[in-house]
Amino acid sequence: MSKAVNNMSMGVVEPQERMKHLSHCGNFIDVDKTQPVTRYYRSGTEMLRMANVYLREGNHENAFILYLRYMTLFIEKIRQHPDYGNVKAEVRDINKRIKDEIMPTTEKLRAKLLAHYQREYEQFLANKEAERVKELEREREQERQRQRELASRQAVGSSVIPSLIPANLHVLIDDGTQPSAPDLDLLDQVVYPNDFPTGANRTNLPGSGLLLPTGDASSDKTSNSKPSFDRNQKPSYNRTDSLLAGSLRIVHVPADTMEVFLQLAKANTSNNIETCGVLAGHLAQNQLYITHIITPQQQGTPDSCNTMHEEQIFDVQDQMQLITLGWIHTHPSQTAFLSSVDLHTHCSYQMMMPEALAIVCAPKYNTTGFFILTPHYGLDYIAQCRQSGFHPHPNDPPLFMEAQHIQKDAHTKIKVIDLRR
């Protein structure tokens, strides 16, 4: 991993390093050969939808990352999939789109971002130089103040000492007697070399990375305090941009989602049959909003549910410009958790969309779970598991967890598209 990636939290301001890190994020995508190749083409479609939203909203960094990721997937990585040769029509259309639209847009974004980073860097250097000049002036003023105070103490001392020493007393330094104790107030005025650091010791700038420190601005110092560099003068980066920072974007869930879905599943639930649906929505201001439940044609059992005719789901999403944000299903007679089959089902969702939710409704126990595979263990473990059907998995470390990036929204209502009818 690059030095810039390792030091994201520390920060560096050089424009080329920042662009290098953006490119690294854009190239960070892999193809799982066990997943249907069509899912990658669906993921690519949704990737472009999000990139276009970011572009319209002026979030050029995230737009650049997604456009670059799209090109990385379909120019390079998708060729590794064993079923690549079966999607010639899609490949032809995508290659034309990349050449005519995406590549020119990405290059324009690259130039715009580099120019923006260069302006920020030049402003940073100018602020740094201005701060250096201010610090030098503060040092000079502190030295002048020290000299004035020292001169004042010497003047007071020279007027007092003669009246304190008897005229007939002559003391020699080398006569074996002890000199008097030093004046502690005078010691406080001594200036040591490290009290006023300059150059590299003064700024203490970190060496590499992208995100820049955003600590509080330094307040005005008194004459005895050490000067400090105002870190707010560094070029800043919006850390909420999760594609760059690596965090999960907030997913807004209408508060009535579970109640509405349980009503859709009521007939199946009474017969102890699972029901499933796809959660879809849109992106706005770097947050994800679930707006629809798409209930596909399906076959359910007491502990599983399989969708059919997925192309119908894709058609609806294309018509309404909806992004897949996860799935929802019932456990008619069990508690809310992810079974081994559920883990594998959700893996394909989360690989395409890191924020994808698995909502499990357990009406018998009146509970609901909002789950994701653990990002640093469970997702990779399940992706590499080649077993099918119900099979045991280790419980430690945990393979899934309660989602922490959701926000229930009481002011919006979920919409339903029921394809079973």
Tab-separated table of C-alpha atoms in Angstrom:
chain	number	residue	atom	x	y	z
A	1	MET	CA	0.000	0.000	0.000
A	2	SER	CA	1.280	3.477	-0.849
A	3	LYS	CA	2.760	5.853	1.684
A	4	ALA	CA	-0.131	8.212	1.076
A	5	VAL	CA	-2.662	5.537	2.017
A	6	ASN	CA	-0.770	4.579	5.178
A	7	ASN	CA	-0.787	8.179	6.406
A	8	MET	CA	-4.307	9.270	5.524
A	9	SER	CA	-4.982	10.509	9.044
A	10	MET	CA	-1.724	12.480	9.178
A	11	GLY	CA	-1.993	14.395	5.940
A	12	VAL	CA	0.191	15.814	3.233
A	13	VAL	CA	-0.544	18.699	0.941
A	14	GLU	CA	1.478	18.045	-2.214
A	15	PRO	CA	-0.945	18.036	-5.191
A	16	GLN	CA	0.633	15.054	-6.939
A	17	GLU	CA	0.430	12.940	-3.782
A	18	ARG	CA	-3.243	13.781	-3.374
A	19	MET	CA	-3.951	12.813	-6.978
A	20	LYS	CA	-1.964	9.622	-6.499
A	21	HIS	CA	-4.179	8.662	-3.584
A	22	LEU	CA	-7.373	9.420	-5.517
A	23	SER	CA	-6.153	7.156	-8.307
A	24	HIS	CA	-5.385	4.414	-5.789
A	25	CYS	CA	-8.972	4.591	-4.498
A	26	GLY	CA	-10.285	4.470	-8.049
A	27	ASN	CA	-8.241	1.375	-8.894
A	28	PHE	CA	-9.301	-0.436	-5.722
A	29	ILE	CA	-11.816	-2.962	-7.057
A	30	ASP	CA	-11.708	-6.737	-7.451
A	31	VAL	CA	-13.759	-9.305	-9.321
A	32	ASP	CA	-15.010	-12.429	-7.541
A	33	LYS	CA	-15.157	-15.149	-10.175
A	34	THR	CA	-17.875	-17.018	-8.258
A	35	GLN	CA	-20.330	-14.118	-8.571
A	36	PRO	CA	-22.450	-13.942	-11.733
A	37	VAL	CA	-20.810	-11.638	-14.243
A	38	THR	CA	-24.144	-9.890	-14.808
A	39	ARG	CA	-23.997	-8.520	-11.255
A	40	TYR	CA	-20.850	-6.610	-12.121
A	41	TYR	CA	-22.566	-5.030	-15.075
A	42	ARG	CA	-25.458	-4.062	-12.827
A	43	SER	CA	-23.005	-2.690	-10.286
A	44	GLY	CA	-21.322	-0.684	-13.046
A	45	THR	CA	-24.652	0.887	-14.017
A	46	GLU	CA	-25.282	1.966	-10.433
A	47	MET	CA	-21.683	3.149	-10.098
A	48	LEU	CA	-22.264	5.568	-12.975
A	49	ARG	CA	-25.516	6.781	-11.421
A	50	MET	CA	-23.701	7.671	-8.222
A	51	ALA	CA	-20.785	9.239	-10.100
A	52	ASN	CA	-23.191	11.470	-12.035
A	53	VAL	CA	-24.860	12.544	-8.785
A	54	TYR	CA	-21.503	13.431	-7.244
A	55	LEU	CA	-20.594	15.387	-10.390
A	56	ARG	CA	-23.859	17.375	-10.327
A	57	GLU	CA	-23.385	18.146	-6.632
A	58	GLY	CA	-19.830	19.361	-7.175
A	59	ASN	CA	-18.214	16.509	-5.238
A	60	HIS	CA	-15.477	16.099	-7.822
A	61	GLU	CA	-13.248	13.820	-5.766
A	62	ASN	CA	-15.866	11.100	-5.283
A	63	ALA	CA	-17.049	11.497	-8.884
A	64	PHE	CA	-13.469	11.024	-10.098
A	65	ILE	CA	-13.031	7.907	-7.940
A	66	LEU	CA	-16.210	6.255	-9.256
A	67	TYR	CA	-15.505	7.063	-12.911
A	68	LEU	CA	-11.990	5.681	-12.526
A	69	ARG	CA	-13.307	2.611	-10.703
A	70	TYR	CA	-15.800	2.007	-13.514
A	71	MET	CA	-13.029	2.124	-16.113
A	72	THR	CA	-10.784	-0.112	-14.020
A	73	LEU	CA	-13.575	-2.683	-13.729
A	74	PHE	CA	-14.571	-2.823	-17.376
A	75	ILE	CA	-11.273	-2.184	-19.130
A	76	GLU	CA	-9.145	-4.448	-16.955
A	77	LYS	CA	-10.694	-6.477	-14.129
A	78	ILE	CA	-13.843	-7.894	-15.749
A	79	ARG	CA	-11.693	-9.810	-18.253
A	80	GLN	CA	-10.628	-12.081	-15.380
A	81	HIS	CA	-14.181	-13.413	-14.987
A	82	PRO	CA	-14.737	-16.839	-16.593
A	83	ASP	CA	-18.051	-15.701	-18.124
A	84	TYR	CA	-16.596	-12.554	-19.681
A	85	GLY	CA	-16.897	-13.999	-23.174
A	86	ASN	CA	-20.671	-14.378	-22.818
A	87	VAL	CA	-21.403	-10.654	-22.533
A	88	LYS	CA	-20.054	-9.336	-25.837
A	89	ALA	CA	-22.925	-6.925	-26.483
A	90	GLU	CA	-22.551	-5.323	-23.062
A	91	VAL	CA	-18.774	-5.085	-23.497
A	92	ARG	CA	-19.162	-3.335	-26.853
A	93	ASP	CA	-21.635	-0.791	-25.472
A	94	ILE	CA	-19.553	-0.130	-22.354
A	95	ASN	CA	-16.312	0.319	-24.285
A	96	LYS	CA	-17.980	2.893	-26.519
A	97	ARG	CA	-19.360	4.754	-23.505
A	98	ILE	CA	-15.955	4.767	-21.821
A	99	LYS	CA	-14.247	6.110	-24.945
A	100	ASP	CA	-16.859	8.747	-25.811
A	101	GLU	CA	-18.055	9.922	-22.388
A	102	ILE	CA	-16.395	8.581	-19.268
A	103	MET	CA	-12.729	8.890	-20.188
A	104	PRO	CA	-12.988	12.538	-21.344
A	105	THR	CA	-15.015	13.435	-18.244
A	106	THR	CA	-12.501	11.722	-15.971
A	107	GLU	CA	-9.552	13.538	-17.556
A	108	LYS	CA	-11.309	16.892	-17.165
A	109	LEU	CA	-11.918	16.076	-13.498
A	110	ARG	CA	-8.281	15.083	-13.060
A	111	ALA	CA	-7.093	18.434	-14.443
A	112	LYS	CA	-9.625	20.367	-12.375
A	113	LEU	CA	-8.705	18.567	-9.143
A	114	LEU	CA	-4.974	18.958	-9.741
A	115	ALA	CA	-5.397	22.700	-10.327
A	116	HIS	CA	-7.521	22.964	-7.181
A	117	TYR	CA	-4.945	21.071	-5.129
A	118	GLN	CA	-2.165	23.289	-6.533
A	119	ARG	CA	-4.026	26.454	-5.474
A	120	GLU	CA	-4.551	25.013	-2.006
A	121	TYR	CA	-0.883	24.085	-1.764
A	122	GLU	CA	0.290	27.526	-2.837
A	123	GLN	CA	-2.037	29.122	-0.291
A	124	PHE	CA	-0.715	26.737	2.349
A	125	LEU	CA	2.891	27.734	1.582
A	126	ALA	CA	1.954	31.425	1.657
A	127	ASN	CA	0.218	31.013	5.028
A	128	LYS	CA	3.168	29.050	6.337
A	129	GLU	CA	5.615	31.799	5.308
A	130	ALA	CA	3.415	34.495	6.826
A	131	GLU	CA	3.285	32.519	10.063
A	132	ARG	CA	7.076	32.129	10.006
A	133	VAL	CA	7.508	35.905	9.707
A	134	LYS	CA	5.078	36.453	12.580
A	135	GLU	CA	6.939	33.969	14.743
A	136	LEU	CA	10.270	35.671	14.043
A	137	GLU	CA	8.774	38.999	15.024
A	138	ARG	CA	7.341	37.479	18.209
A	139	GLU	CA	10.772	36.057	19.029
A	140	ARG	CA	12.411	39.444	18.512
A	141	GLU	CA	9.805	41.149	20.669
A	142	GLN	CA	10.264	38.539	23.407
A	143	GLU	CA	14.032	39.083	23.282
A	144	ARG	CA	13.586	42.855	23.502
A	145	GLN	CA	11.227	42.394	26.446
A	146	ARG	CA	13.726	40.092	28.134
A	147	GLN	CA	16.511	42.631	27.679
A	148	ARG	CA	14.340	45.404	29.093
A	149	GLU	CA	13.429	43.345	32.152
A	150	LEU	CA	17.042	42.307	32.681
A	151	ALA	CA	18.240	45.906	32.426
A	152	SER	CA	15.554	46.966	34.878
A	153	ARG	CA	16.586	44.303	37.404
A	154	GLN	CA	20.260	45.249	37.043
A	155	ALA	CA	19.446	48.901	37.619
A	156	VAL	CA	17.482	48.061	40.771
A	157	GLY	CA	20.255	45.742	41.983
A	158	SER	CA	23.060	48.294	41.524
A	159	SER	CA	21.214	50.868	43.619
A	160	VAL	CA	20.475	48.489	46.510
A	161	ILE	CA	23.664	46.437	46.912
A	162	PRO	CA	26.010	49.226	48.221
A	163	SER	CA	23.690	50.045	51.108
A	164	LEU	CA	23.581	46.404	52.224
A	165	ILE	CA	27.361	45.732	52.446
A	166	PRO	CA	29.256	47.137	55.498
A	167	ALA	CA	32.114	49.443	54.518
A	168	ASN	CA	34.711	47.426	56.423
A	169	LEU	CA	33.691	44.002	55.008
A	170	HIS	CA	35.752	42.605	52.125
A	171	VAL	CA	34.707	39.187	50.812
A	172	LEU	CA	36.725	37.301	48.217
A	173	ILE	CA	35.189	34.635	45.974
A	174	ASP	CA	38.122	32.293	46.582
A	175	ASP	CA	38.251	32.593	50.345
A	176	GLY	CA	36.314	29.336	50.821
A	177	THR	CA	32.951	30.862	51.685
A	178	GLN	CA	29.739	29.897	49.800
A	179	PRO	CA	28.257	32.340	47.289
A	180	SER	CA	24.713	33.499	47.891
A	181	ALA	CA	21.755	31.584	46.339
A	182	PRO	CA	20.770	32.639	42.816
A	183	ASP	CA	17.792	34.871	42.247
A	184	LEU	CA	14.967	32.517	41.177
A	185	ASP	CA	13.144	35.326	39.431
A	186	LEU	CA	16.190	35.923	37.260
A	187	LEU	CA	16.404	32.221	36.422
A	188	ASP	CA	12.868	32.374	35.125
A	189	GLN	CA	14.033	34.873	32.531
A	190	VAL	CA	16.712	32.615	31.065
A	191	VAL	CA	15.978	31.742	27.418
A	192	TYR	CA	17.108	28.320	26.275
A	193	PRO	CA	17.760	27.480	22.607
A	194	ASN	CA	14.780	25.082	22.318
A	195	ASP	CA	12.270	27.614	23.663
A	196	PHE	CA	11.886	29.132	20.212
A	197	PRO	CA	12.213	26.330	17.624
A	198	THR	CA	12.509	27.278	14.013
A	199	GLY	CA	12.587	25.472	10.690
A	200	ALA	CA	11.581	21.780	10.635
A	201	ASN	CA	11.399	21.582	14.425
A	202	ARG	CA	8.910	24.380	14.452
A	203	THR	CA	6.321	23.191	11.959
A	204	ASN	CA	6.443	19.478	12.757
A	205	LEU	CA	4.677	18.697	9.468
A	206	PRO	CA	3.765	15.031	8.879
A	207	GLY	CA	5.419	13.373	5.953
A	208	SER	CA	2.791	11.716	3.777
A	209	GLY	CA	-0.880	11.017	3.237
A	210	LEU	CA	-3.927	12.840	1.944
A	211	LEU	CA	-6.219	13.966	4.740
A	212	LEU	CA	-5.025	17.074	6.465
A	213	PRO	CA	-5.151	17.824	10.237
A	214	THR	CA	-8.000	20.129	11.198
A	215	GLY	CA	-7.106	20.965	14.810
A	216	ASP	CA	-8.316	24.082	16.598
A	217	ALA	CA	-6.688	27.342	15.637
A	218	SER	CA	-4.062	28.522	18.109
A	219	SER	CA	-5.177	31.358	20.317
A	220	ASP	CA	-3.056	34.458	20.906
A	221	LYS	CA	-0.075	33.654	23.108
A	222	THR	CA	1.435	35.646	25.907
A	223	SER	CA	5.074	36.698	25.769
A	224	ASN	CA	6.148	33.631	27.763
A	225	SER	CA	4.391	31.012	25.585
A	226	LYS	CA	5.974	29.090	22.740
A	227	PRO	CA	4.863	30.061	19.224
A	228	SER	CA	2.912	27.441	17.334
A	229	PHE	CA	1.894	26.891	13.730
A	230	ASP	CA	-1.815	27.295	12.986
A	231	ARG	CA	-2.805	23.920	11.509
A	232	ASN	CA	-6.080	25.387	10.270
A	233	GLN	CA	-4.031	27.052	7.547
A	234	LYS	CA	-3.429	23.687	5.879
A	235	PRO	CA	-5.572	22.701	2.887
A	236	SER	CA	-8.488	20.761	4.282
A	237	TYR	CA	-10.471	17.769	3.053
A	238	ASN	CA	-14.059	16.842	3.819
A	239	ARG	CA	-13.639	13.644	5.810
A	240	THR	CA	-17.303	12.699	5.276
A	241	ASP	CA	-16.480	11.702	1.691
A	242	SER	CA	-16.456	8.024	2.450
A	243	LEU	CA	-15.103	6.825	-0.899
A	244	LEU	CA	-11.860	8.596	-0.047
A	245	ALA	CA	-11.842	8.228	3.721
A	246	GLY	CA	-12.875	4.588	3.659
A	247	SER	CA	-15.841	4.976	5.997
A	248	LEU	CA	-19.448	3.913	5.361
A	249	ARG	CA	-21.947	6.491	4.183
A	250	ILE	CA	-25.108	7.000	6.235
A	251	VAL	CA	-28.124	5.005	5.007
A	252	HIS	CA	-31.503	6.600	5.750
A	253	VAL	CA	-34.299	4.081	6.365
A	254	PRO	CA	-37.946	5.230	6.440
A	255	ALA	CA	-39.258	4.332	9.887
A	256	ASP	CA	-42.317	2.523	8.463
A	257	THR	CA	-40.240	0.182	6.244
A	258	MET	CA	-40.484	-2.842	8.519
A	259	GLU	CA	-44.195	-2.426	9.252
A	260	VAL	CA	-45.039	-2.058	5.553
A	261	PHE	CA	-42.939	-5.074	4.611
A	262	LEU	CA	-44.504	-7.240	7.317
A	263	GLN	CA	-47.898	-6.415	5.843
A	264	LEU	CA	-46.631	-7.503	2.402
A	265	ALA	CA	-45.383	-10.744	3.936
A	266	LYS	CA	-48.379	-11.380	6.182
A	267	ALA	CA	-49.879	-14.209	4.106
A	268	ASN	CA	-46.535	-15.993	3.812
A	269	THR	CA	-45.753	-15.449	7.487
A	270	SER	CA	-49.029	-17.085	8.534
A	271	ASN	CA	-47.943	-20.116	6.509
A	272	ASN	CA	-44.418	-20.073	7.989
A	273	ILE	CA	-42.845	-19.062	4.664
A	274	GLU	CA	-40.114	-16.467	4.273
A	275	THR	CA	-40.607	-13.344	2.137
A	276	CYS	CA	-37.860	-11.182	0.649
A	277	GLY	CA	-37.561	-7.837	-1.077
A	278	VAL	CA	-34.895	-5.557	-2.550
A	279	LEU	CA	-34.133	-2.217	-0.889
A	280	ALA	CA	-33.550	0.543	-3.429
A	281	GLY	CA	-33.105	4.288	-3.326
A	282	HIS	CA	-30.796	7.108	-4.301
A	283	LEU	CA	-27.700	9.090	-3.355
A	284	ALA	CA	-27.766	12.734	-2.254
A	285	GLN	CA	-25.109	14.845	-0.514
A	286	ASN	CA	-22.946	11.775	0.075
A	287	GLN	CA	-25.708	9.962	1.972
A	288	LEU	CA	-27.887	7.064	0.824
A	289	TYR	CA	-31.672	7.089	1.056
A	290	ILE	CA	-33.834	3.962	0.888
A	291	THR	CA	-37.063	4.925	-0.871
A	292	HIS	CA	-38.483	1.666	-2.283
A	293	ILE	CA	-39.035	-1.990	-1.496
A	294	ILE	CA	-39.138	-4.000	-4.725
A	295	THR	CA	-40.776	-7.363	-4.051
A	296	PRO	CA	-39.762	-9.758	-6.829
A	297	GLN	CA	-41.384	-12.982	-7.881
A	298	GLN	CA	-40.021	-15.577	-5.473
A	299	GLN	CA	-40.188	-19.017	-3.953
A	300	GLY	CA	-40.072	-19.294	-0.181
A	301	THR	CA	-39.672	-22.000	2.453
A	302	PRO	CA	-39.719	-21.792	6.271
A	303	ASP	CA	-36.005	-20.926	6.278
A	304	SER	CA	-35.116	-19.595	2.798
A	305	CYS	CA	-36.338	-17.438	-0.064
A	306	ASN	CA	-35.169	-17.377	-3.684
A	307	THR	CA	-35.912	-14.591	-6.149
A	308	MET	CA	-36.918	-15.223	-9.743
A	309	HIS	CA	-36.852	-13.109	-12.913
A	310	GLU	CA	-34.293	-10.640	-11.588
A	311	GLU	CA	-34.374	-8.814	-14.920
A	312	GLN	CA	-37.741	-7.379	-13.846
A	313	ILE	CA	-36.058	-5.773	-10.833
A	314	PHE	CA	-33.362	-4.283	-13.073
A	315	ASP	CA	-35.948	-2.869	-15.469
A	316	VAL	CA	-37.754	-1.096	-12.615
A	317	GLN	CA	-34.522	0.299	-11.230
A	318	ASP	CA	-33.411	1.546	-14.642
A	319	GLN	CA	-36.752	3.259	-15.255
A	320	MET	CA	-36.691	4.974	-11.846
A	321	GLN	CA	-32.906	5.494	-11.608
A	322	LEU	CA	-32.763	3.528	-8.346
A	323	ILE	CA	-29.620	2.182	-6.659
A	324	THR	CA	-29.609	-1.179	-4.865
A	325	LEU	CA	-29.043	-0.557	-1.141
A	326	GLY	CA	-29.585	-4.050	0.271
A	327	TRP	CA	-32.408	-6.457	0.942
A	328	ILE	CA	-35.064	-7.266	3.518
A	329	HIS	CA	-36.594	-10.617	4.493
A	330	THR	CA	-38.603	-12.291	7.214
A	331	HIS	CA	-37.844	-15.070	9.672
A	332	PRO	CA	-41.428	-16.222	10.344
A	333	SER	CA	-40.640	-18.522	13.277
A	334	GLN	CA	-37.055	-17.606	14.220
A	335	THR	CA	-35.231	-14.678	15.746
A	336	ALA	CA	-33.482	-11.919	13.790
A	337	PHE	CA	-30.032	-13.077	12.646
A	338	LEU	CA	-28.186	-14.024	9.448
A	339	SER	CA	-28.159	-17.730	8.649
A	340	SER	CA	-25.356	-19.272	6.617
A	341	VAL	CA	-27.484	-18.906	3.482
A	342	ASP	CA	-28.282	-15.291	4.421
A	343	LEU	CA	-24.577	-14.561	4.842
A	344	HIS	CA	-23.847	-15.718	1.297
A	345	THR	CA	-26.834	-13.835	-0.087
A	346	HIS	CA	-25.779	-10.626	1.596
A	347	CYS	CA	-22.148	-11.029	0.551
A	348	SER	CA	-23.047	-10.323	-3.084
A	349	TYR	CA	-24.910	-7.152	-2.031
A	350	GLN	CA	-22.144	-5.855	0.212
A	351	MET	CA	-19.383	-6.583	-2.309
A	352	MET	CA	-21.131	-4.295	-4.792
A	353	MET	CA	-22.195	-1.672	-2.236
A	354	PRO	CA	-20.230	-1.577	1.057
A	355	GLU	CA	-23.152	0.144	2.824
A	356	ALA	CA	-25.743	-2.470	1.729
A	357	LEU	CA	-28.075	-3.522	4.553
A	358	ALA	CA	-29.636	-6.870	5.375
A	359	ILE	CA	-32.828	-6.145	7.320
A	360	VAL	CA	-34.301	-9.185	9.058
A	361	CYS	CA	-37.836	-9.008	10.475
A	362	ALA	CA	-38.789	-11.623	13.087
A	363	PRO	CA	-42.543	-11.089	13.696
A	364	LYS	CA	-42.875	-13.980	16.159
A	365	TYR	CA	-40.425	-12.235	18.492
A	366	ASN	CA	-41.347	-8.695	17.406
A	367	THR	CA	-37.710	-7.873	16.653
A	368	THR	CA	-35.786	-6.456	13.701
A	369	GLY	CA	-32.081	-6.680	12.883
A	370	PHE	CA	-30.060	-4.340	10.668
A	371	PHE	CA	-26.991	-6.345	9.690
A	372	ILE	CA	-23.815	-6.182	7.620
A	373	LEU	CA	-20.924	-8.598	7.277
A	374	THR	CA	-17.978	-7.479	9.406
A	375	PRO	CA	-15.922	-5.443	6.891
A	376	HIS	CA	-12.487	-6.614	8.036
A	377	TYR	CA	-13.253	-10.322	8.415
A	378	GLY	CA	-16.728	-11.618	7.611
A	379	LEU	CA	-16.946	-10.159	4.114
A	380	ASP	CA	-13.676	-11.754	2.967
A	381	TYR	CA	-14.408	-15.018	4.775
A	382	ILE	CA	-17.821	-15.512	3.162
A	383	ALA	CA	-16.535	-14.394	-0.248
A	384	GLN	CA	-13.965	-17.197	-0.106
A	385	CYS	CA	-16.353	-19.836	1.263
A	386	ARG	CA	-17.330	-22.246	-1.516
A	387	GLN	CA	-19.986	-24.226	0.343
A	388	SER	CA	-23.653	-23.884	-0.567
A	389	GLY	CA	-26.907	-24.444	1.248
A	390	PHE	CA	-27.008	-24.459	5.042
A	391	HIS	CA	-23.577	-25.190	6.495
A	392	PRO	CA	-21.687	-24.273	9.672
A	393	HIS	CA	-19.458	-21.211	9.984
A	394	PRO	CA	-17.212	-20.246	12.899
A	395	ASN	CA	-18.681	-17.700	15.307
A	396	ASP	CA	-15.415	-16.172	16.489
A	397	PRO	CA	-14.423	-13.713	15.142
A	398	PRO	CA	-18.008	-12.713	14.286
A	399	LEU	CA	-18.993	-12.840	10.632
A	400	PHE	CA	-21.752	-10.233	10.871
A	401	MET	CA	-22.683	-7.305	13.081
A	402	GLU	CA	-25.389	-4.754	13.736
A	403	ALA	CA	-25.102	-1.941	11.217
A	404	GLN	CA	-23.916	1.320	12.773
A	405	HIS	CA	-24.385	3.525	9.708
A	406	ILE	CA	-28.208	3.611	9.566
A	407	GLN	CA	-30.543	6.428	10.468
A	408	LYS	CA	-34.294	5.891	10.749
A	409	ASP	CA	-36.330	8.673	9.210
A	410	ALA	CA	-39.799	9.253	10.624
A	411	HIS	CA	-40.581	11.953	8.070
A	412	THR	CA	-40.494	9.782	4.942
A	413	LYS	CA	-42.654	6.857	3.836
A	414	ILE	CA	-41.407	3.737	2.089
A	415	LYS	CA	-42.813	2.986	-1.368
A	416	VAL	CA	-43.594	-0.517	-2.602
A	417	ILE	CA	-43.252	-2.044	-6.045
A	418	ASP	CA	-44.715	-5.555	-5.833
A	419	LEU	CA	-43.715	-7.631	-8.859
A	420	ARG	CA	-45.486	-10.728	-7.525
A	421	ARG	CA	-48.810	-9.434	-8.731
